[in-house]
């Protein structure tokens, strides 16, 4: 017999006196094990066998080997115990397997298809239980990744910071790994630490003011009306191509500017405007990503013909700058940015004076949305400055 076929989830065993040796295949596929492999496993187990008549187990080539005492071995005189020579006659045994597991009130309960017959089977059951838990955990994480991933969906746009979104984590010393050896003009790498989703500064549509009165024209937004704005980043460390550095850290290509186009037409609801006039604006959904940037020194290579080429020298000490952020539009799908189109209420005589915030759209009332810092608009008398 050249080898032993061990089916997936089963063990082969051999009993000598009151000692049982097992070789188990806990992989999902059947295995052919040679006699040499079995003899080697048994010899290693024999040398490790302790006073309690079992071995801690060996793992070789994804196979598990155990040896343990059975049937009152503590009372057996080793000199008179039955001795057998292993002849290659192996019995196939279907071990107990976990069919279900539950964790409630701090107690883990498992269901098995049959009673375990050895310590090795108990250890195998524990391994099965851990594997089932890991698979369940991964399945839950995958489900959350598809439907509830805080780093990829709008997350309510609460403005609260979120950690764990980093595609390329920092090293233990806080630095970032060097990337893009070709076409990395800045000899730098950025890695994200935290992220937050929020409603950003309003972006006006280039249309007329919505006036009131019997002869005032209806100011609507037609499908395809758009507004654009750029990406901002708080950097001043001499980067020639900051967008490439940030794109590398975020895992997607960053654009210098973005355009939001309407998928549908909008018309003002005069009944909700009261005695106020207004204008159309977009409240963009934004993302702020903050992290660390590591920069390396540059060196110049001189070719045989005297031509020079600047290169990043990663052999020299690097320098890491912390808390460097980039603010960019939230991308709904395939680089399409998203936001809320609303009417902002203003005084009809002085259109740079906002109506009280309690009258404005709920999204417009969020911090940092109203364009009051530039001086274009002023808050209503009574609203906090």
Short mmCIF file of C-alpha atoms in Angstrom, two decimals:
data_model
loop_
_atom_site.label_atom_id
_atom_site.label_comp_id
_atom_site.label_asym_id
_atom_site.label_seq_id
_atom_site.Cartn_x
_atom_site.Cartn_y
_atom_site.Cartn_z
CA UNK A 1 0.00 0.00 0.00
CA UNK A 2 1.72 3.17 -1.17
CA UNK A 3 -0.47 5.67 0.66
CA UNK A 4 -3.60 6.29 2.68
CA UNK A 5 -6.59 8.21 1.42
CA UNK A 6 -7.82 10.55 4.16
CA UNK A 7 -11.16 12.05 3.26
CA UNK A 8 -11.91 15.66 4.12
CA UNK A 9 -12.95 16.01 7.76
CA UNK A 10 -11.83 12.50 8.76
CA UNK A 11 -8.93 10.83 10.55
CA UNK A 12 -7.00 7.59 10.21
CA UNK A 13 -5.91 5.92 13.45
CA UNK A 14 -3.88 3.00 14.74
CA UNK A 15 -4.17 1.53 18.24
CA UNK A 16 -1.30 -0.23 20.00
CA UNK A 17 -2.26 -1.51 23.43
CA UNK A 18 -3.77 1.46 25.18
CA UNK A 19 -2.28 4.08 22.88
CA UNK A 20 -4.02 5.57 19.88
CA UNK A 21 -2.33 7.59 17.16
CA UNK A 22 -4.34 9.67 14.72
CA UNK A 23 -3.59 11.59 11.56
CA UNK A 24 -6.45 13.91 10.60
CA UNK A 25 -7.32 15.84 7.48
CA UNK A 26 -9.23 18.98 8.47
CA UNK A 27 -8.97 20.58 5.05
CA UNK A 28 -11.97 20.73 2.67
CA UNK A 29 -10.33 18.30 0.19
CA UNK A 30 -9.40 14.61 0.31
CA UNK A 31 -5.70 13.81 0.77
CA UNK A 32 -3.37 10.94 -0.12
CA UNK A 33 -0.76 10.48 2.64
CA UNK A 34 2.28 8.26 2.12
CA UNK A 35 3.47 5.65 4.63
CA UNK A 36 6.65 7.65 5.09
CA UNK A 37 4.64 10.69 6.18
CA UNK A 38 2.63 8.59 8.64
CA UNK A 39 5.73 6.94 10.13
CA UNK A 40 7.39 10.36 10.50
CA UNK A 41 4.32 11.74 12.24
CA UNK A 42 4.13 8.78 14.63
CA UNK A 43 7.82 9.01 15.49
CA UNK A 44 7.54 12.72 16.30
CA UNK A 45 4.45 12.05 18.38
CA UNK A 46 6.15 9.20 20.25
CA UNK A 47 9.04 11.45 21.26
CA UNK A 48 6.66 14.19 22.44
CA UNK A 49 4.24 11.93 24.28
CA UNK A 50 3.99 13.12 27.89
CA UNK A 51 3.07 11.56 31.22
CA UNK A 52 -0.62 12.16 30.57
CA UNK A 53 -0.44 9.82 27.60
CA UNK A 54 -1.18 12.36 24.91
CA UNK A 55 0.87 14.53 22.63
CA UNK A 56 0.27 18.24 22.12
CA UNK A 57 -0.15 17.45 18.44
CA UNK A 58 1.83 18.07 15.30
CA UNK A 59 0.91 19.84 12.10
CA UNK A 60 2.63 18.92 8.87
CA UNK A 61 1.56 19.79 5.36
CA UNK A 62 -1.91 20.82 6.61
CA UNK A 63 -2.37 17.46 8.36
CA UNK A 64 -2.88 17.12 12.12
CA UNK A 65 -1.35 14.25 14.11
CA UNK A 66 -2.21 13.26 17.70
CA UNK A 67 -1.29 10.46 20.10
CA UNK A 68 -3.14 9.77 23.34
CA UNK A 69 -3.87 7.08 25.90
CA UNK A 70 -7.18 5.21 25.96
CA UNK A 71 -9.01 2.71 28.14
CA UNK A 72 -7.26 2.98 31.53
CA UNK A 73 -3.72 3.39 30.31
CA UNK A 74 -2.69 4.78 33.70
CA UNK A 75 -3.01 1.27 35.19
CA UNK A 76 -0.97 -0.52 32.55
CA UNK A 77 2.57 -1.69 33.14
CA UNK A 78 4.60 -0.54 30.14
CA UNK A 79 6.74 -3.71 30.35
CA UNK A 80 3.76 -6.06 30.00
CA UNK A 81 1.56 -3.92 27.76
CA UNK A 82 0.74 -5.32 24.36
CA UNK A 83 3.29 -4.31 21.79
CA UNK A 84 2.49 -4.21 18.10
CA UNK A 85 4.53 -3.30 15.09
CA UNK A 86 2.86 -0.80 12.82
CA UNK A 87 2.15 -2.65 9.60
CA UNK A 88 0.32 0.01 7.69
CA UNK A 89 -3.11 -1.36 8.58
CA UNK A 90 -5.04 1.86 9.17
CA UNK A 91 -8.67 2.14 10.26
CA UNK A 92 -10.80 4.99 8.90
CA UNK A 93 -12.87 6.83 11.48
CA UNK A 94 -15.35 9.65 10.99
CA UNK A 95 -14.66 12.13 13.75
CA UNK A 96 -17.22 14.35 15.44
CA UNK A 97 -17.81 17.68 13.73
CA UNK A 98 -19.48 20.90 14.86
CA UNK A 99 -22.89 21.44 13.28
CA UNK A 100 -23.89 24.61 15.13
CA UNK A 101 -22.56 27.09 17.70
CA UNK A 102 -24.18 29.82 19.79
CA UNK A 103 -22.81 32.41 22.18
CA UNK A 104 -25.21 33.83 24.76
CA UNK A 105 -24.70 35.44 28.16
CA UNK A 106 -21.01 34.63 28.10
CA UNK A 107 -21.55 30.91 27.42
CA UNK A 108 -20.50 29.23 24.18
CA UNK A 109 -22.60 26.21 23.20
CA UNK A 110 -21.74 23.92 20.30
CA UNK A 111 -23.70 21.09 18.70
CA UNK A 112 -21.83 18.07 17.33
CA UNK A 113 -23.02 15.21 15.15
CA UNK A 114 -21.61 12.54 17.49
CA UNK A 115 -19.81 12.28 20.82
CA UNK A 116 -16.05 12.89 20.64
CA UNK A 117 -14.03 9.76 21.41
CA UNK A 118 -10.70 11.31 22.25
CA UNK A 119 -8.93 14.43 23.41
CA UNK A 120 -7.74 14.91 19.84
CA UNK A 121 -11.33 15.06 18.66
CA UNK A 122 -12.14 17.59 21.38
CA UNK A 123 -9.23 19.74 20.22
CA UNK A 124 -10.43 19.37 16.65
CA UNK A 125 -13.92 20.45 17.71
CA UNK A 126 -12.49 23.57 19.30
CA UNK A 127 -10.62 24.32 16.08
CA UNK A 128 -13.83 23.79 14.12
CA UNK A 129 -15.69 26.13 16.43
CA UNK A 130 -13.06 28.85 16.01
CA UNK A 131 -13.12 28.37 12.25
CA UNK A 132 -16.92 28.64 12.16
CA UNK A 133 -16.75 31.79 14.27
CA UNK A 134 -14.12 33.28 11.95
CA UNK A 135 -16.17 32.48 8.87
CA UNK A 136 -19.27 33.98 10.49
CA UNK A 137 -17.30 37.06 11.47
CA UNK A 138 -15.94 37.43 7.94
CA UNK A 139 -19.41 36.98 6.47
CA UNK A 140 -20.74 39.70 8.77
CA UNK A 141 -17.87 41.99 7.89
CA UNK A 142 -18.44 41.35 4.20
CA UNK A 143 -22.13 42.13 4.61
CA UNK A 144 -21.29 45.32 6.44
CA UNK A 145 -18.76 46.12 3.74
CA UNK A 146 -21.45 45.83 1.09
CA UNK A 147 -24.24 47.66 2.84
CA UNK A 148 -23.03 49.52 5.90
CA UNK A 149 -19.38 50.39 5.26
CA UNK A 150 -18.85 53.73 7.02
CA UNK A 151 -15.90 54.58 4.80
CA UNK A 152 -17.75 54.21 1.49
CA UNK A 153 -21.28 55.43 2.08
CA UNK A 154 -22.68 58.78 3.19
CA UNK A 155 -22.66 57.83 6.89
CA UNK A 156 -25.30 60.45 7.67
CA UNK A 157 -22.88 63.35 7.01
CA UNK A 158 -22.68 64.12 10.70
CA UNK A 159 -19.23 65.70 10.56
CA UNK A 160 -17.90 63.17 13.08
CA UNK A 161 -14.48 61.63 12.51
CA UNK A 162 -14.23 57.99 11.43
CA UNK A 163 -11.13 55.82 11.80
CA UNK A 164 -10.13 52.65 9.99
CA UNK A 165 -10.80 53.84 6.44
CA UNK A 166 -7.15 53.85 5.45
CA UNK A 167 -6.37 51.84 2.33
CA UNK A 168 -2.66 51.97 3.19
CA UNK A 169 -2.06 52.13 6.97
CA UNK A 170 0.87 53.88 8.57
CA UNK A 171 3.89 52.02 9.86
CA UNK A 172 4.40 51.57 13.59
CA UNK A 173 6.70 54.60 13.68
CA UNK A 174 3.98 56.75 12.09
CA UNK A 175 5.60 56.93 8.66
CA UNK A 176 4.10 55.93 5.31
CA UNK A 177 5.55 53.36 2.92
CA UNK A 178 7.27 54.70 -0.17
CA UNK A 179 5.27 54.13 -3.36
CA UNK A 180 5.29 55.11 -7.00
CA UNK A 181 8.99 54.86 -7.61
CA UNK A 182 8.29 55.92 -11.17
CA UNK A 183 6.83 59.37 -11.69
CA UNK A 184 6.96 60.34 -8.02
CA UNK A 185 8.28 63.84 -8.48
CA UNK A 186 7.69 64.78 -4.85
CA UNK A 187 9.37 61.71 -3.30
CA UNK A 188 6.46 61.57 -0.87
CA UNK A 189 3.70 59.25 0.28
CA UNK A 190 0.49 60.06 2.17
CA UNK A 191 -1.56 57.64 4.27
CA UNK A 192 -4.98 58.35 5.73
CA UNK A 193 -5.66 58.28 9.48
CA UNK A 194 -9.20 59.59 9.84
CA UNK A 195 -12.09 60.76 7.70
CA UNK A 196 -15.31 62.70 8.17
CA UNK A 197 -18.41 63.23 6.04
CA UNK A 198 -20.15 66.59 6.16
CA UNK A 199 -22.23 69.11 4.19
CA UNK A 200 -19.89 71.63 2.63
CA UNK A 201 -19.97 75.28 1.68
CA UNK A 202 -22.85 76.09 -0.65
CA UNK A 203 -22.25 76.32 -4.41
CA UNK A 204 -24.57 78.71 -6.22
CA UNK A 205 -26.26 77.89 -9.50
CA UNK A 206 -25.84 80.63 -12.10
CA UNK A 207 -29.51 81.58 -12.33
CA UNK A 208 -31.55 84.63 -11.40
CA UNK A 209 -32.86 85.49 -7.96
CA UNK A 210 -36.27 84.08 -7.14
CA UNK A 211 -38.38 87.21 -6.66
CA UNK A 212 -41.92 87.58 -5.39
CA UNK A 213 -44.85 89.45 -6.82
CA UNK A 214 -47.49 89.01 -9.50
CA UNK A 215 -45.10 89.78 -12.35
CA UNK A 216 -42.03 87.95 -11.04
CA UNK A 217 -40.76 85.27 -13.44
CA UNK A 218 -40.67 81.62 -12.42
CA UNK A 219 -37.01 80.77 -11.85
CA UNK A 220 -36.55 77.04 -12.33
CA UNK A 221 -33.58 74.72 -12.66
CA UNK A 222 -33.64 72.52 -15.74
CA UNK A 223 -32.19 69.04 -15.93
CA UNK A 224 -28.46 69.25 -16.59
CA UNK A 225 -27.93 72.56 -14.78
CA UNK A 226 -24.51 72.34 -13.16
CA UNK A 227 -22.12 73.97 -10.77
CA UNK A 228 -18.41 73.27 -10.26
CA UNK A 229 -15.79 73.67 -7.56
CA UNK A 230 -12.27 72.54 -6.84
CA UNK A 231 -10.49 70.34 -4.34
CA UNK A 232 -8.80 71.99 -1.36
CA UNK A 233 -5.88 70.78 0.72
CA UNK A 234 -4.07 72.36 3.61
CA UNK A 235 -0.52 71.82 2.41
CA UNK A 236 2.47 74.06 2.09
CA UNK A 237 5.43 71.71 2.07
CA UNK A 238 6.59 72.18 -1.50
CA UNK A 239 4.66 69.49 -3.34
CA UNK A 240 4.75 69.67 -7.11
CA UNK A 241 1.88 67.22 -7.63
CA UNK A 242 -0.19 66.94 -4.44
CA UNK A 243 -3.19 65.34 -6.15
CA UNK A 244 -1.11 62.34 -7.20
CA UNK A 245 0.18 61.88 -3.67
CA UNK A 246 -3.31 62.03 -2.19
CA UNK A 247 -4.71 59.79 -4.91
CA UNK A 248 -2.12 57.16 -4.05
CA UNK A 249 -3.08 57.24 -0.39
CA UNK A 250 -6.83 57.21 -0.97
CA UNK A 251 -6.78 54.48 -3.59
CA UNK A 252 -8.56 56.38 -6.36
CA UNK A 253 -7.72 59.11 -8.83
CA UNK A 254 -8.35 62.63 -7.56
CA UNK A 255 -9.44 65.43 -9.91
CA UNK A 256 -8.60 69.13 -9.57
CA UNK A 257 -12.26 70.13 -9.84
CA UNK A 258 -15.67 68.48 -9.85
CA UNK A 259 -19.00 69.31 -11.48
CA UNK A 260 -22.46 68.49 -10.17
CA UNK A 261 -25.21 68.22 -12.81
CA UNK A 262 -28.88 67.88 -11.98
CA UNK A 263 -30.62 64.63 -12.86
CA UNK A 264 -34.02 66.34 -12.73
CA UNK A 265 -35.64 69.77 -12.94
CA UNK A 266 -36.47 71.86 -9.87
CA UNK A 267 -39.15 74.51 -9.33
CA UNK A 268 -39.52 76.73 -6.24
CA UNK A 269 -42.33 76.03 -3.80
CA UNK A 270 -43.69 79.54 -3.32
CA UNK A 271 -46.07 78.40 -0.60
CA UNK A 272 -43.07 77.53 1.56
CA UNK A 273 -41.22 80.78 0.89
CA UNK A 274 -43.69 83.10 2.60
CA UNK A 275 -42.75 86.75 2.02
CA UNK A 276 -39.13 85.97 1.30
CA UNK A 277 -37.22 85.91 -1.97
CA UNK A 278 -34.49 83.39 -2.64
CA UNK A 279 -31.83 81.83 -4.83
CA UNK A 280 -30.91 78.30 -5.91
CA UNK A 281 -27.84 76.68 -4.40
CA UNK A 282 -26.21 73.28 -4.06
CA UNK A 283 -25.17 72.00 -0.65
CA UNK A 284 -22.45 69.52 -1.63
CA UNK A 285 -21.76 66.35 0.28
CA UNK A 286 -18.10 66.48 1.19
CA UNK A 287 -15.35 64.29 2.64
CA UNK A 288 -12.32 65.42 4.60
CA UNK A 289 -9.45 62.93 4.80
CA UNK A 290 -6.58 63.62 7.17
CA UNK A 291 -3.37 61.70 7.63
CA UNK A 292 0.41 61.74 7.58
CA UNK A 293 2.83 62.42 4.75
CA UNK A 294 6.35 61.08 4.60
CA UNK A 295 8.94 62.77 2.37
CA UNK A 296 12.28 61.40 1.24
CA UNK A 297 15.36 63.16 -0.01
CA UNK A 298 16.27 63.29 -3.68
CA UNK A 299 19.49 62.43 -5.42
CA UNK A 300 20.70 62.91 -8.98
CA UNK A 301 21.85 60.06 -11.18
CA UNK A 302 24.33 60.81 -13.94
CA UNK A 303 24.22 58.64 -17.04
CA UNK A 304 27.12 57.58 -19.30
CA UNK A 305 26.43 60.46 -21.67
CA UNK A 306 26.29 62.99 -18.86
CA UNK A 307 22.49 63.17 -18.72
CA UNK A 308 21.11 63.66 -15.22
CA UNK A 309 17.98 62.23 -13.69
CA UNK A 310 16.53 63.09 -10.25
CA UNK A 311 15.64 60.07 -8.12
CA UNK A 312 14.13 59.49 -4.70
CA UNK A 313 16.72 58.32 -2.19
CA UNK A 314 14.92 56.05 0.29
CA UNK A 315 18.23 55.03 1.87
CA UNK A 316 18.40 58.42 3.60
CA UNK A 317 16.31 59.39 6.65
CA UNK A 318 12.79 60.52 5.84
CA UNK A 319 10.60 63.15 7.48
CA UNK A 320 6.92 62.69 8.35
CA UNK A 321 4.37 65.50 8.57
CA UNK A 322 1.20 64.79 10.53
CA UNK A 323 -2.39 65.98 10.25
CA UNK A 324 -2.35 66.91 6.56
CA UNK A 325 -5.87 66.97 5.13
CA UNK A 326 -7.61 67.10 1.78
CA UNK A 327 -11.26 68.03 1.26
CA UNK A 328 -13.05 66.62 -1.76
CA UNK A 329 -16.62 65.93 -2.92
CA UNK A 330 -18.34 62.72 -1.91
CA UNK A 331 -18.61 60.55 -5.01
CA UNK A 332 -21.95 58.80 -5.32
CA UNK A 333 -20.90 56.47 -8.12
CA UNK A 334 -18.32 56.50 -10.89
CA UNK A 335 -16.99 59.91 -9.94
CA UNK A 336 -20.45 61.51 -9.83
CA UNK A 337 -20.60 63.96 -6.96
CA UNK A 338 -23.70 64.36 -4.82
CA UNK A 339 -25.50 67.07 -2.86
CA UNK A 340 -28.80 68.72 -1.95
CA UNK A 341 -30.32 71.40 -4.19
CA UNK A 342 -32.32 73.90 -2.15
CA UNK A 343 -33.76 77.43 -2.21
CA UNK A 344 -32.05 79.82 0.20
CA UNK A 345 -34.41 82.48 1.55
CA UNK A 346 -33.22 86.10 1.53
CA UNK A 347 -34.65 89.55 2.11
CA UNK A 348 -36.38 90.77 -1.05
CA UNK A 349 -35.01 94.33 -0.73
CA UNK A 350 -31.54 93.41 0.39
CA UNK A 351 -30.80 90.04 -1.17
CA UNK A 352 -27.51 89.71 0.71
CA UNK A 353 -29.41 89.42 4.00
CA UNK A 354 -30.46 85.89 4.87
CA UNK A 355 -33.82 85.01 6.30
CA UNK A 356 -33.63 83.64 9.87
CA UNK A 357 -32.02 80.20 9.99
CA UNK A 358 -35.17 78.70 11.48
CA UNK A 359 -36.84 79.41 8.11
CA UNK A 360 -34.07 77.87 6.00
CA UNK A 361 -33.80 74.34 4.67
CA UNK A 362 -32.57 71.82 7.26
CA UNK A 363 -29.36 71.17 5.33
CA UNK A 364 -28.63 74.87 4.96
CA UNK A 365 -28.73 75.26 8.74
CA UNK A 366 -25.74 72.95 9.18
CA UNK A 367 -22.43 74.58 10.25
CA UNK A 368 -20.21 75.83 7.44
CA UNK A 369 -22.85 75.67 4.71
CA UNK A 370 -23.99 79.32 4.44
CA UNK A 371 -21.53 81.55 2.58
CA UNK A 372 -21.27 84.19 5.29
CA UNK A 373 -17.50 84.14 5.81
CA UNK A 374 -16.71 85.63 2.40
CA UNK A 375 -18.90 88.67 3.03
CA UNK A 376 -21.32 87.80 0.24
CA UNK A 377 -24.12 87.09 2.72
CA UNK A 378 -25.07 88.39 6.13
CA UNK A 379 -27.07 86.54 8.73
CA UNK A 380 -30.46 87.81 9.77
CA UNK A 381 -30.71 90.10 12.76
CA UNK A 382 -31.08 87.86 15.78
CA UNK A 383 -29.14 84.89 14.36
CA UNK A 384 -25.79 84.19 15.98
CA UNK A 385 -22.88 85.80 14.21
#
